[in-house]
Structure formats: structure tokens, C-alpha cells
PDB file of N, CA and C in Angstrom:
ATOM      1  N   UNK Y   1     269.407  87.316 168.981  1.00 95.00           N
ATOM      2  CA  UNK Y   1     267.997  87.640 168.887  1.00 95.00           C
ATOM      3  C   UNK Y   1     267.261  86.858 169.974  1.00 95.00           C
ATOM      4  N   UNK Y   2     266.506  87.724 170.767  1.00 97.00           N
ATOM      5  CA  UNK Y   2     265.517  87.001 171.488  1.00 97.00           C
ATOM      6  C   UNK Y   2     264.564  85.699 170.779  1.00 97.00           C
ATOM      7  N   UNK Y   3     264.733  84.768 171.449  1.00 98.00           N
ATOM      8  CA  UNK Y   3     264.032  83.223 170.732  1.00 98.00           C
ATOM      9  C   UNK Y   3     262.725  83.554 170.628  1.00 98.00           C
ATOM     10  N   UNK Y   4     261.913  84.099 171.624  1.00 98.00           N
ATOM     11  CA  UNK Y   4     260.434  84.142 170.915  1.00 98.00           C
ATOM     12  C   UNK Y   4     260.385  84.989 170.013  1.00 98.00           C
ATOM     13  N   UNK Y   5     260.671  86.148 169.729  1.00 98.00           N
ATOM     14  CA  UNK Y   5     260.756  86.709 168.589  1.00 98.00           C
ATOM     15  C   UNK Y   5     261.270  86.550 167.502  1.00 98.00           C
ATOM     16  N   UNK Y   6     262.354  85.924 168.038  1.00 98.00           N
ATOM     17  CA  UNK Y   6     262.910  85.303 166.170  1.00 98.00           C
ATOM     18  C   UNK Y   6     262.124  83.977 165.461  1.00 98.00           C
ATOM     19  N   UNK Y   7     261.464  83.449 166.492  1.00 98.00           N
ATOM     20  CA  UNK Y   7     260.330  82.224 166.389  1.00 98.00           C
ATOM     21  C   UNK Y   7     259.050  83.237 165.624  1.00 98.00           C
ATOM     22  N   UNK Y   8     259.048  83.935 166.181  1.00 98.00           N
ATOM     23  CA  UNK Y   8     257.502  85.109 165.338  1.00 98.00           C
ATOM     24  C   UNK Y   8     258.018  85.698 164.382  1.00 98.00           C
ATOM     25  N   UNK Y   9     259.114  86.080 164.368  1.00 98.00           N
ATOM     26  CA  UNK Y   9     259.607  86.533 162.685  1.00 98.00           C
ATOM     27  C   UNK Y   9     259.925  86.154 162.114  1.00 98.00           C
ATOM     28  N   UNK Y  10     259.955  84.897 162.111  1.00 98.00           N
ATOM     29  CA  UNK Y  10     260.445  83.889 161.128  1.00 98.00           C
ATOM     30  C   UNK Y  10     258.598  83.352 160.900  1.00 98.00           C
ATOM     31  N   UNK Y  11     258.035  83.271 160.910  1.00 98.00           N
ATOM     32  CA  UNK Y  11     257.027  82.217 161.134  1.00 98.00           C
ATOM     33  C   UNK Y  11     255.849  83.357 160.074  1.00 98.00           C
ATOM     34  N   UNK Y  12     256.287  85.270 160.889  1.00 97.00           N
ATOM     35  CA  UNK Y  12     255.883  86.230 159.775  1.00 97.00           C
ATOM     36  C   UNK Y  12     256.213  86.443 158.529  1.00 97.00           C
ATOM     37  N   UNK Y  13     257.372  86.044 158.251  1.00 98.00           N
ATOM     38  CA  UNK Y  13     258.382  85.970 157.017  1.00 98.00           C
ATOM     39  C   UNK Y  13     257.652  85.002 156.062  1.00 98.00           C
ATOM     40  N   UNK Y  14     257.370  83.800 157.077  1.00 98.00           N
ATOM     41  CA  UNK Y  14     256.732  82.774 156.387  1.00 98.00           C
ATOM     42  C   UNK Y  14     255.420  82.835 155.575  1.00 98.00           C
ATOM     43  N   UNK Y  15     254.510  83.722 156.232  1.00 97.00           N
ATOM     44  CA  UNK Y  15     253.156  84.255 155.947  1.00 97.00           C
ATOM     45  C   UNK Y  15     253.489  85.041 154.777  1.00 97.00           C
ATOM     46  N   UNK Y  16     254.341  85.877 154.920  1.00 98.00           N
ATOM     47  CA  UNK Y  16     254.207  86.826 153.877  1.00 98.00           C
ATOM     48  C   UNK Y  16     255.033  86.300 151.918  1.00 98.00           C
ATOM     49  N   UNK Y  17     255.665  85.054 152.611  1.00 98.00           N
ATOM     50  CA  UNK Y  17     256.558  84.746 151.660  1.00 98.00           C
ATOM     51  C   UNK Y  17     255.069  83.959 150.527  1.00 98.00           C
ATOM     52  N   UNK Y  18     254.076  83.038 151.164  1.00 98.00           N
ATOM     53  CA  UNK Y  18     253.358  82.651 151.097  1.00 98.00           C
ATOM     54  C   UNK Y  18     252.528  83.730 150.290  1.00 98.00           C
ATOM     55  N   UNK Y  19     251.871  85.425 150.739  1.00 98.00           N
ATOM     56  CA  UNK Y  19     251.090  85.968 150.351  1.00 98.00           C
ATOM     57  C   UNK Y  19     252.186  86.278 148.995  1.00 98.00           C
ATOM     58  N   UNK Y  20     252.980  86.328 149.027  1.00 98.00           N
ATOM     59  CA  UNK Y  20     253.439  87.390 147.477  1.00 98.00           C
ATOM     60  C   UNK Y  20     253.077  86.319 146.589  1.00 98.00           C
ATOM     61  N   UNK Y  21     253.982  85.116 147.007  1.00 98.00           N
ATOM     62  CA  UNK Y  21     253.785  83.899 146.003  1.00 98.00           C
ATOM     63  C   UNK Y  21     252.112  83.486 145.403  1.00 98.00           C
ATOM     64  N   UNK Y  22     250.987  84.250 146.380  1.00 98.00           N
ATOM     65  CA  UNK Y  22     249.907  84.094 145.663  1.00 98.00           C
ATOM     66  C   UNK Y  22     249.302  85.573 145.114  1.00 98.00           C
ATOM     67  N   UNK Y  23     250.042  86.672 145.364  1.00 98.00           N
ATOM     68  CA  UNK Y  23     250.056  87.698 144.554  1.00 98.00           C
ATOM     69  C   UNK Y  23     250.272  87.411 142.927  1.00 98.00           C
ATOM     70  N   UNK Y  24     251.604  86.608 143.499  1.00 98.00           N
ATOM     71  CA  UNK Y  24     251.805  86.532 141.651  1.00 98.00           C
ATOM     72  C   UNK Y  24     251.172  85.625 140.746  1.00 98.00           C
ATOM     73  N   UNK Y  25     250.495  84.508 141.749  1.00 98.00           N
ATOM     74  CA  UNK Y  25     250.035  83.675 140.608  1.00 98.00           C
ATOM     75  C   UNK Y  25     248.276  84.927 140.263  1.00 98.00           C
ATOM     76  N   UNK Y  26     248.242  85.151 141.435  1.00 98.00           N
ATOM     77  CA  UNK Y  26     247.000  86.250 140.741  1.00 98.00           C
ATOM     78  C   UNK Y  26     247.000  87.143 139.773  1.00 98.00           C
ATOM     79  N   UNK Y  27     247.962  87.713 139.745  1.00 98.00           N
ATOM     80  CA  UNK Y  27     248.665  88.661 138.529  1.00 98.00           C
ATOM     81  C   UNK Y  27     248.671  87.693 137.601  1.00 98.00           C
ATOM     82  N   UNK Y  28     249.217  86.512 137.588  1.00 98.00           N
ATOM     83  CA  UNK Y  28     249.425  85.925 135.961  1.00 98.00           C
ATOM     84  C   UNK Y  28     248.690  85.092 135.243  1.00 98.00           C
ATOM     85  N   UNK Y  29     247.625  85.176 136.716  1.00 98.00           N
ATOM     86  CA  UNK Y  29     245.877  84.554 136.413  1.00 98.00           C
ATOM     87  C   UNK Y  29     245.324  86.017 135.992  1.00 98.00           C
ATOM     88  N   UNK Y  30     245.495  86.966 136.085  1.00 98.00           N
ATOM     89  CA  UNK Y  30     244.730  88.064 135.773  1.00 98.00           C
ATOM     90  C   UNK Y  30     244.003  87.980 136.564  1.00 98.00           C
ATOM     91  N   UNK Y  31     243.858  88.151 137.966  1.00 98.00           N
ATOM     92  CA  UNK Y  31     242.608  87.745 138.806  1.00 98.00           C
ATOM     93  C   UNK Y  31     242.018  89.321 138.980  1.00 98.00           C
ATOM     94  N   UNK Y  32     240.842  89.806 139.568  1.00 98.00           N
ATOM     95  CA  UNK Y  32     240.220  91.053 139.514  1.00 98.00           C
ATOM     96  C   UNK Y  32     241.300  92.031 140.259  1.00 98.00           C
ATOM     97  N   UNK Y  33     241.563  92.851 139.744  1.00 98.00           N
ATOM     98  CA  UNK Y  33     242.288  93.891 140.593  1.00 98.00           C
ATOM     99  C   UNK Y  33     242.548  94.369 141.761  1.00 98.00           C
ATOM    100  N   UNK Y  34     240.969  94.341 142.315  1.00 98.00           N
ATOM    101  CA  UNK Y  34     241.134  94.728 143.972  1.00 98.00           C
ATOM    102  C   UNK Y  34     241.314  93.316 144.591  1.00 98.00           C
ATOM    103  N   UNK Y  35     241.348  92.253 144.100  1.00 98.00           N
ATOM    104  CA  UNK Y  35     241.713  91.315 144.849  1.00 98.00           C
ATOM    105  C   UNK Y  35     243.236  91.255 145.461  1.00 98.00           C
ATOM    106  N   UNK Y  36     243.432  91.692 143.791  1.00 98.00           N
ATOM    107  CA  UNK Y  36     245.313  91.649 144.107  1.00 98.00           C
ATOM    108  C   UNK Y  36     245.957  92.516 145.245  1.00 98.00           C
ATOM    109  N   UNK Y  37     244.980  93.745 144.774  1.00 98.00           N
ATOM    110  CA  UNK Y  37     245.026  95.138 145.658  1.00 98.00           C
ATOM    111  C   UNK Y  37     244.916  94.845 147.130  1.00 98.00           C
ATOM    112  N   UNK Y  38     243.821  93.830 147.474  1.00 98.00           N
ATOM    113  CA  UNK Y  38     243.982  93.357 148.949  1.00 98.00           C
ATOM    114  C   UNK Y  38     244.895  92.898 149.507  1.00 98.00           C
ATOM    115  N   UNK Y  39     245.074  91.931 148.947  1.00 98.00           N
ATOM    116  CA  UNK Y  39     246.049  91.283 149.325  1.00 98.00           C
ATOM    117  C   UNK Y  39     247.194  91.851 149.423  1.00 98.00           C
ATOM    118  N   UNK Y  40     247.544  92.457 148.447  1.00 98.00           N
ATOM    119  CA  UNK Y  40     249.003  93.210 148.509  1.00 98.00           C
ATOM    120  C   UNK Y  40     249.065  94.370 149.839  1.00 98.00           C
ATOM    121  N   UNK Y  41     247.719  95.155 150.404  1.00 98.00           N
ATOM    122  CA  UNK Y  41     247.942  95.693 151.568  1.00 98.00           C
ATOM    123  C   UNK Y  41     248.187  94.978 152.798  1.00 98.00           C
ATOM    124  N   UNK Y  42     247.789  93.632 152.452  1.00 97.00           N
ATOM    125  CA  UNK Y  42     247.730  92.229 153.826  1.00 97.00           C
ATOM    126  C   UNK Y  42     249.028  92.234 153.784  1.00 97.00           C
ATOM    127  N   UNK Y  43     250.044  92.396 153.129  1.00 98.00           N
ATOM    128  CA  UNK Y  43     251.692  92.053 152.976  1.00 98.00           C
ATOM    129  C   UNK Y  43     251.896  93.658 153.614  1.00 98.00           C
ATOM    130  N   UNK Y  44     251.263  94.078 153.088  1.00 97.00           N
ATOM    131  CA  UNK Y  44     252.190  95.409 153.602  1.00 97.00           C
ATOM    132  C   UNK Y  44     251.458  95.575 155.129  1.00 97.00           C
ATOM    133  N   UNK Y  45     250.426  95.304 155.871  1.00 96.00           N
ATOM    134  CA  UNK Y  45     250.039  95.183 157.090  1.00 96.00           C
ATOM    135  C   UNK Y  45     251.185  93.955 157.863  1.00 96.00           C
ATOM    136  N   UNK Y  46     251.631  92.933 157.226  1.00 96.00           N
ATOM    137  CA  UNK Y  46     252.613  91.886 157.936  1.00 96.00           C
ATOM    138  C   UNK Y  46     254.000  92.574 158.001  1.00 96.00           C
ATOM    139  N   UNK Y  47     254.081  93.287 157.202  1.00 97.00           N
ATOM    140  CA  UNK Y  47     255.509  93.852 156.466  1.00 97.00           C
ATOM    141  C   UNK Y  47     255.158  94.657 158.079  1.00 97.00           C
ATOM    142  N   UNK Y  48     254.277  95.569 158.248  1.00 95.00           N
ATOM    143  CA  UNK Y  48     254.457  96.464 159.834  1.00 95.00           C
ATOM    144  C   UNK Y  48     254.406  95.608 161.047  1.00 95.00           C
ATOM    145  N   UNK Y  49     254.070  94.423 160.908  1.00 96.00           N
ATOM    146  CA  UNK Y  49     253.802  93.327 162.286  1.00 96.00           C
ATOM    147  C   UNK Y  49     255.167  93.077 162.636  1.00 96.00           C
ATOM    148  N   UNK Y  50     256.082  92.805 161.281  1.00 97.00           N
ATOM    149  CA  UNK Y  50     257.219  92.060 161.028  1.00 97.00           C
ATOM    150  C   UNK Y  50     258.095  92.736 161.962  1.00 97.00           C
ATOM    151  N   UNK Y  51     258.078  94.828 161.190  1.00 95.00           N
ATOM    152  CA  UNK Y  51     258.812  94.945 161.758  1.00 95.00           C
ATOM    153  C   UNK Y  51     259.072  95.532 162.619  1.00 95.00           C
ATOM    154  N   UNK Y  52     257.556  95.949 163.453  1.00 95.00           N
ATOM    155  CA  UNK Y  52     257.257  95.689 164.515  1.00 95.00           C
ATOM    156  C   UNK Y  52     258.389  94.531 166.035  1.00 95.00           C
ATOM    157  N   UNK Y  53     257.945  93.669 165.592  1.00 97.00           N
ATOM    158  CA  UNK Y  53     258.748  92.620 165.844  1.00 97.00           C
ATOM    159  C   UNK Y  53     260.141  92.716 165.862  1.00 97.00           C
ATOM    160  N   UNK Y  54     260.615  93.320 165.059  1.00 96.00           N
ATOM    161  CA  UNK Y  54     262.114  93.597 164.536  1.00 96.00           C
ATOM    162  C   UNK Y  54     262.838  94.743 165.741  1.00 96.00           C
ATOM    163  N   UNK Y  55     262.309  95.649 165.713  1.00 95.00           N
ATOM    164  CA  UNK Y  55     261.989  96.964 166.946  1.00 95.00           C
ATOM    165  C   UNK Y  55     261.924  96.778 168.153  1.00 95.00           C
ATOM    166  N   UNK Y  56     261.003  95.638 168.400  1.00 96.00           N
ATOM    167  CA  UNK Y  56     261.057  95.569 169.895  1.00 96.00           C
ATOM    168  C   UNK Y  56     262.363  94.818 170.057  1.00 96.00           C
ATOM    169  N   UNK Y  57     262.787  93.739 169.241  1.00 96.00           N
ATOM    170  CA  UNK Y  57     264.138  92.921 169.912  1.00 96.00           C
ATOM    171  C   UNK Y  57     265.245  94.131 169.596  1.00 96.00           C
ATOM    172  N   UNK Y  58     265.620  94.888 168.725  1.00 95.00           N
ATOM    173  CA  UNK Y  58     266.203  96.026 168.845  1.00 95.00           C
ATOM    174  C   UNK Y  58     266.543  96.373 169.586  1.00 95.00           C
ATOM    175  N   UNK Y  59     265.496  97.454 170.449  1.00 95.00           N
ATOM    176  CA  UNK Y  59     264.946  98.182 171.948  1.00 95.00           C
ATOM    177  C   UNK Y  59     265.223  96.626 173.262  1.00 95.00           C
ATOM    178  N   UNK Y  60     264.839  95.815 173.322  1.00 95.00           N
ATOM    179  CA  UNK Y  60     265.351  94.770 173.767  1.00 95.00           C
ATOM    180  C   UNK Y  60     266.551  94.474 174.433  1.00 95.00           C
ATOM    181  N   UNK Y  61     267.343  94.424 173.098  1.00 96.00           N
ATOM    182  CA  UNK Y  61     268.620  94.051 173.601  1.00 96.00           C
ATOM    183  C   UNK Y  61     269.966  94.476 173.016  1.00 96.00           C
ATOM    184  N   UNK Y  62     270.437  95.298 171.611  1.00 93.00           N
ATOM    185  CA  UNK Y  62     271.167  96.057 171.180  1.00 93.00           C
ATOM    186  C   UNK Y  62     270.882  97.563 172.204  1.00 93.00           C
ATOM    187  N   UNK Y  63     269.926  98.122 171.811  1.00 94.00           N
ATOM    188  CA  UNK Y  63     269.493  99.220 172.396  1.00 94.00           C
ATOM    189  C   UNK Y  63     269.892  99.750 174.213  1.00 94.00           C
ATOM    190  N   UNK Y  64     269.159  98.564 174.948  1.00 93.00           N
ATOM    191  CA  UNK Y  64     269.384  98.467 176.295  1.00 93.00           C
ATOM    192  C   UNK Y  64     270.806  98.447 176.447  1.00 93.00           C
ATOM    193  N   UNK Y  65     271.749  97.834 175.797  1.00 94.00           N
ATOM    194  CA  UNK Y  65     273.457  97.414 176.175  1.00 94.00           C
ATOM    195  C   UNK Y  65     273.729  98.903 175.577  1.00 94.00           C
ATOM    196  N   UNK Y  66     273.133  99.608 174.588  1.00 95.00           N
ATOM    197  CA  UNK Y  66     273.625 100.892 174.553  1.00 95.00           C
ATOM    198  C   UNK Y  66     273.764 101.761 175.384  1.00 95.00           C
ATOM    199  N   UNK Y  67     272.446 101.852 175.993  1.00 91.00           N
ATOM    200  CA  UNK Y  67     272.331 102.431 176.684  1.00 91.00           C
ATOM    201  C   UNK Y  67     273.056 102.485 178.062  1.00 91.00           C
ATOM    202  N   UNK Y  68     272.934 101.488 178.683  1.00 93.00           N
ATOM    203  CA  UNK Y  68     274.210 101.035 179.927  1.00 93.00           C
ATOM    204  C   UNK Y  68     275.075 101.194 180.080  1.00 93.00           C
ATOM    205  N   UNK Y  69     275.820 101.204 178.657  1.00 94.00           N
ATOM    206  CA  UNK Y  69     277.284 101.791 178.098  1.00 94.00           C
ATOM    207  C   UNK Y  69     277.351 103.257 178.221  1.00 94.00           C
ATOM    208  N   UNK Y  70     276.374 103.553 178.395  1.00 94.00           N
ATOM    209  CA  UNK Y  70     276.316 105.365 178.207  1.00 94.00           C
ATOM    210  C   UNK Y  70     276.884 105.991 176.954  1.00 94.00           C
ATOM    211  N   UNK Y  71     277.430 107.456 176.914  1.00 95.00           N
ATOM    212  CA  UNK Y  71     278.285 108.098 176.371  1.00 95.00           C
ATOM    213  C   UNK Y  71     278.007 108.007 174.411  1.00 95.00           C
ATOM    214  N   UNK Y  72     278.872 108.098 173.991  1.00 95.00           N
ATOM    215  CA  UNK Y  72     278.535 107.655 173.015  1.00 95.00           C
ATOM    216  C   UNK Y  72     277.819 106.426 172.011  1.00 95.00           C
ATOM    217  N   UNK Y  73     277.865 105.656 172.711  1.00 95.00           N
ATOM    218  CA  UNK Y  73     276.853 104.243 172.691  1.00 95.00           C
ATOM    219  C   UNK Y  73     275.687 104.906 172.440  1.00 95.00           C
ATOM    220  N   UNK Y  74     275.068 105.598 173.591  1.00 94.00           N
ATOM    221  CA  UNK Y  74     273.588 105.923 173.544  1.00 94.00           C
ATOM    222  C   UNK Y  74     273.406 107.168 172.593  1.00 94.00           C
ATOM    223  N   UNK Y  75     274.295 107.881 172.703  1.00 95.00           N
ATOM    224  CA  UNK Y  75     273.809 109.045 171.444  1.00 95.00           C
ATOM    225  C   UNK Y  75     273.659 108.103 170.219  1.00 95.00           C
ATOM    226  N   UNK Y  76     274.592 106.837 169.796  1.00 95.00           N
ATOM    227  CA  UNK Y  76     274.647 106.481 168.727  1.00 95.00           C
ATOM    228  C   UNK Y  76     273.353 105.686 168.617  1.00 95.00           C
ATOM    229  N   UNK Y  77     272.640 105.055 169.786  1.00 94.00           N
ATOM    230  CA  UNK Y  77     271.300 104.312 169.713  1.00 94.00           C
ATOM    231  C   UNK Y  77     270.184 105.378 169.498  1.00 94.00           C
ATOM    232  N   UNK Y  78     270.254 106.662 170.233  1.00 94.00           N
ATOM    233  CA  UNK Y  78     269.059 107.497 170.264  1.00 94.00           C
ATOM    234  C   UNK Y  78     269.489 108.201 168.159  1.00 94.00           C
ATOM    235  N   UNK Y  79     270.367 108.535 168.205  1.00 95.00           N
ATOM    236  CA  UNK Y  79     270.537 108.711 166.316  1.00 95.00           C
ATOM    237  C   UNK Y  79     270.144 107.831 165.512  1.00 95.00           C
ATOM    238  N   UNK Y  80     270.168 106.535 165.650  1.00 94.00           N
ATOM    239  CA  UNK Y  80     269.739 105.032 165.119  1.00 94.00           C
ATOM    240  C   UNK Y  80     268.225 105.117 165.311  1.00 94.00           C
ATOM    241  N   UNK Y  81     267.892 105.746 166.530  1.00 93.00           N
ATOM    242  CA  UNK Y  81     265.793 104.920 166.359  1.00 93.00           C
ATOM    243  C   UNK Y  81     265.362 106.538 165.958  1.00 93.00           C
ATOM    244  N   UNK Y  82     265.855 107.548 166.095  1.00 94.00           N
ATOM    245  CA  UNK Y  82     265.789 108.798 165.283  1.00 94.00           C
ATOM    246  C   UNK Y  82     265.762 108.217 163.331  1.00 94.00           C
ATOM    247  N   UNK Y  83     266.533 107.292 162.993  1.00 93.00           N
ATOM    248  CA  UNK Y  83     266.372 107.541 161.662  1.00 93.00           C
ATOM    249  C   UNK Y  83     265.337 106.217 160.951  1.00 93.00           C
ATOM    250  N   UNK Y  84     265.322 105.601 162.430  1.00 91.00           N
ATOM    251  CA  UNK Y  84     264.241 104.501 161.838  1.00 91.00           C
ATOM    252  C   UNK Y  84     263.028 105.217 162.010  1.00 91.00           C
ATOM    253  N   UNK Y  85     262.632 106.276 162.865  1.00 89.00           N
ATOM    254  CA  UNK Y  85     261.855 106.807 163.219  1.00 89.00           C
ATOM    255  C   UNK Y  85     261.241 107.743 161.473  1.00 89.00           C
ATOM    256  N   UNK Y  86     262.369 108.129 161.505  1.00 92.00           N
ATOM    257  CA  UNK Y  86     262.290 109.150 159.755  1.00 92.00           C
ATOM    258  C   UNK Y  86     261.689 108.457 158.873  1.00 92.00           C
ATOM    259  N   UNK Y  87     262.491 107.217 158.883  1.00 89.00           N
ATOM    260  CA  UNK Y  87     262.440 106.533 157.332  1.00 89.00           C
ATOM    261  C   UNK Y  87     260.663 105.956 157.655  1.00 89.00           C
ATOM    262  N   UNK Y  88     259.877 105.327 158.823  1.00 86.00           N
ATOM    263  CA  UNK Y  88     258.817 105.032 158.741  1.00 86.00           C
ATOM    264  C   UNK Y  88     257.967 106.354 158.847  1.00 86.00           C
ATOM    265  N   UNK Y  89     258.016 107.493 159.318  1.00 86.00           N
ATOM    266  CA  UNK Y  89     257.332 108.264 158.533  1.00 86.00           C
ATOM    267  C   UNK Y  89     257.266 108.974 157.138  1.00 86.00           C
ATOM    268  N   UNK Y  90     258.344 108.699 156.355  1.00 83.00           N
ATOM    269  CA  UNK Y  90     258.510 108.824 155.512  1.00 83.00           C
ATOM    270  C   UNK Y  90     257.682 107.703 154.483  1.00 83.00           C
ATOM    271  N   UNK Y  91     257.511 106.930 154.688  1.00 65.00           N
ATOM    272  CA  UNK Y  91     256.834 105.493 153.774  1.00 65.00           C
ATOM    273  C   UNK Y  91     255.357 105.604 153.944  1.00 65.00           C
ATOM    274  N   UNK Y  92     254.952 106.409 155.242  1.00 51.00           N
ATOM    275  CA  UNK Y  92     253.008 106.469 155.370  1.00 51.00           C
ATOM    276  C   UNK Y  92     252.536 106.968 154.187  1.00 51.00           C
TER     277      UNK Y  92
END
């Protein structure tokens, strides 16, 4: 993994590990609903930063050596961001 990025996804991991852990004490405070409700979209906005992040070192550096390789390598990378491609439109 590229070091600055694994330095930012780790550090995002950290943020978000942080927001659930005060999700739940809000839930078991009963805190107002849309509070929780906020917050819980702030995780799911980090959750896209994250893997964001995740994508570019991907494309980076698995991806690129695919590609170079040619041949089946790259069909197998362009089928791979084809189904990451699916599965995040599938979750909007």
C-alpha cells in the first residue's frame, strides 16, 4: 500500500471507529433521533472518503501492474473495477 494513503486510511478508520462508538452511546442514551440520524450519515460520508482512498491505491498500484502485464491481467483488472463499479451503484 502506498504510505500516504495507508497513513489516511488508517487515521479514516480511526474517525469513523470513534463516530459509531458515539452512535451507540447515543442510542443507549436515547438521544433525539435525528441526531443519531446525523451522525450515522457522517459515517456513511467517511465510509465513501475511506473508500475512496481504498480505489485510488487500487488504480495506483495493483491495477497499473495489471495493466503492463497486458492480456489477461487487464481483462481481469477492467472485470474487477466493473464490479466495484456495480456494487457502488447498487448501495446509492
Amino acid at each position: 500500500m502506498i504510505e500516504d494513503i495507508k497513513r489516511r486510511a488508517l487515521h479514516r478508520t480511526r474517525i469513523i471507529e470513534g463516530q459509531l462508538r458515539a452512535i451507540e452511546r447515543m442510542i443507549d442514551d436515547e438521544d433525539y433521533c435525528v441526531d443519531i440520524i446525523t451522525l450515522s450519515l457522517a459515517v456513511q460520508k467517511s465510509l465513501g472518503s475511506l473508500n475512496k482512498l481504498l480505489v485510488e491505491n487500487h488504480l495506483r498500484t495493483h491495477v497499473s501492474h495489471q495493466y503492463e502485464e497486458g492480456g489477461d491481467a487487464r481483462e481481469a483488472a477492467v472485470a474487477e473495477l466493473l464490479r466495484l463499479f456495480e456494487l457502488s451503484n447498487n448501495r446509492g
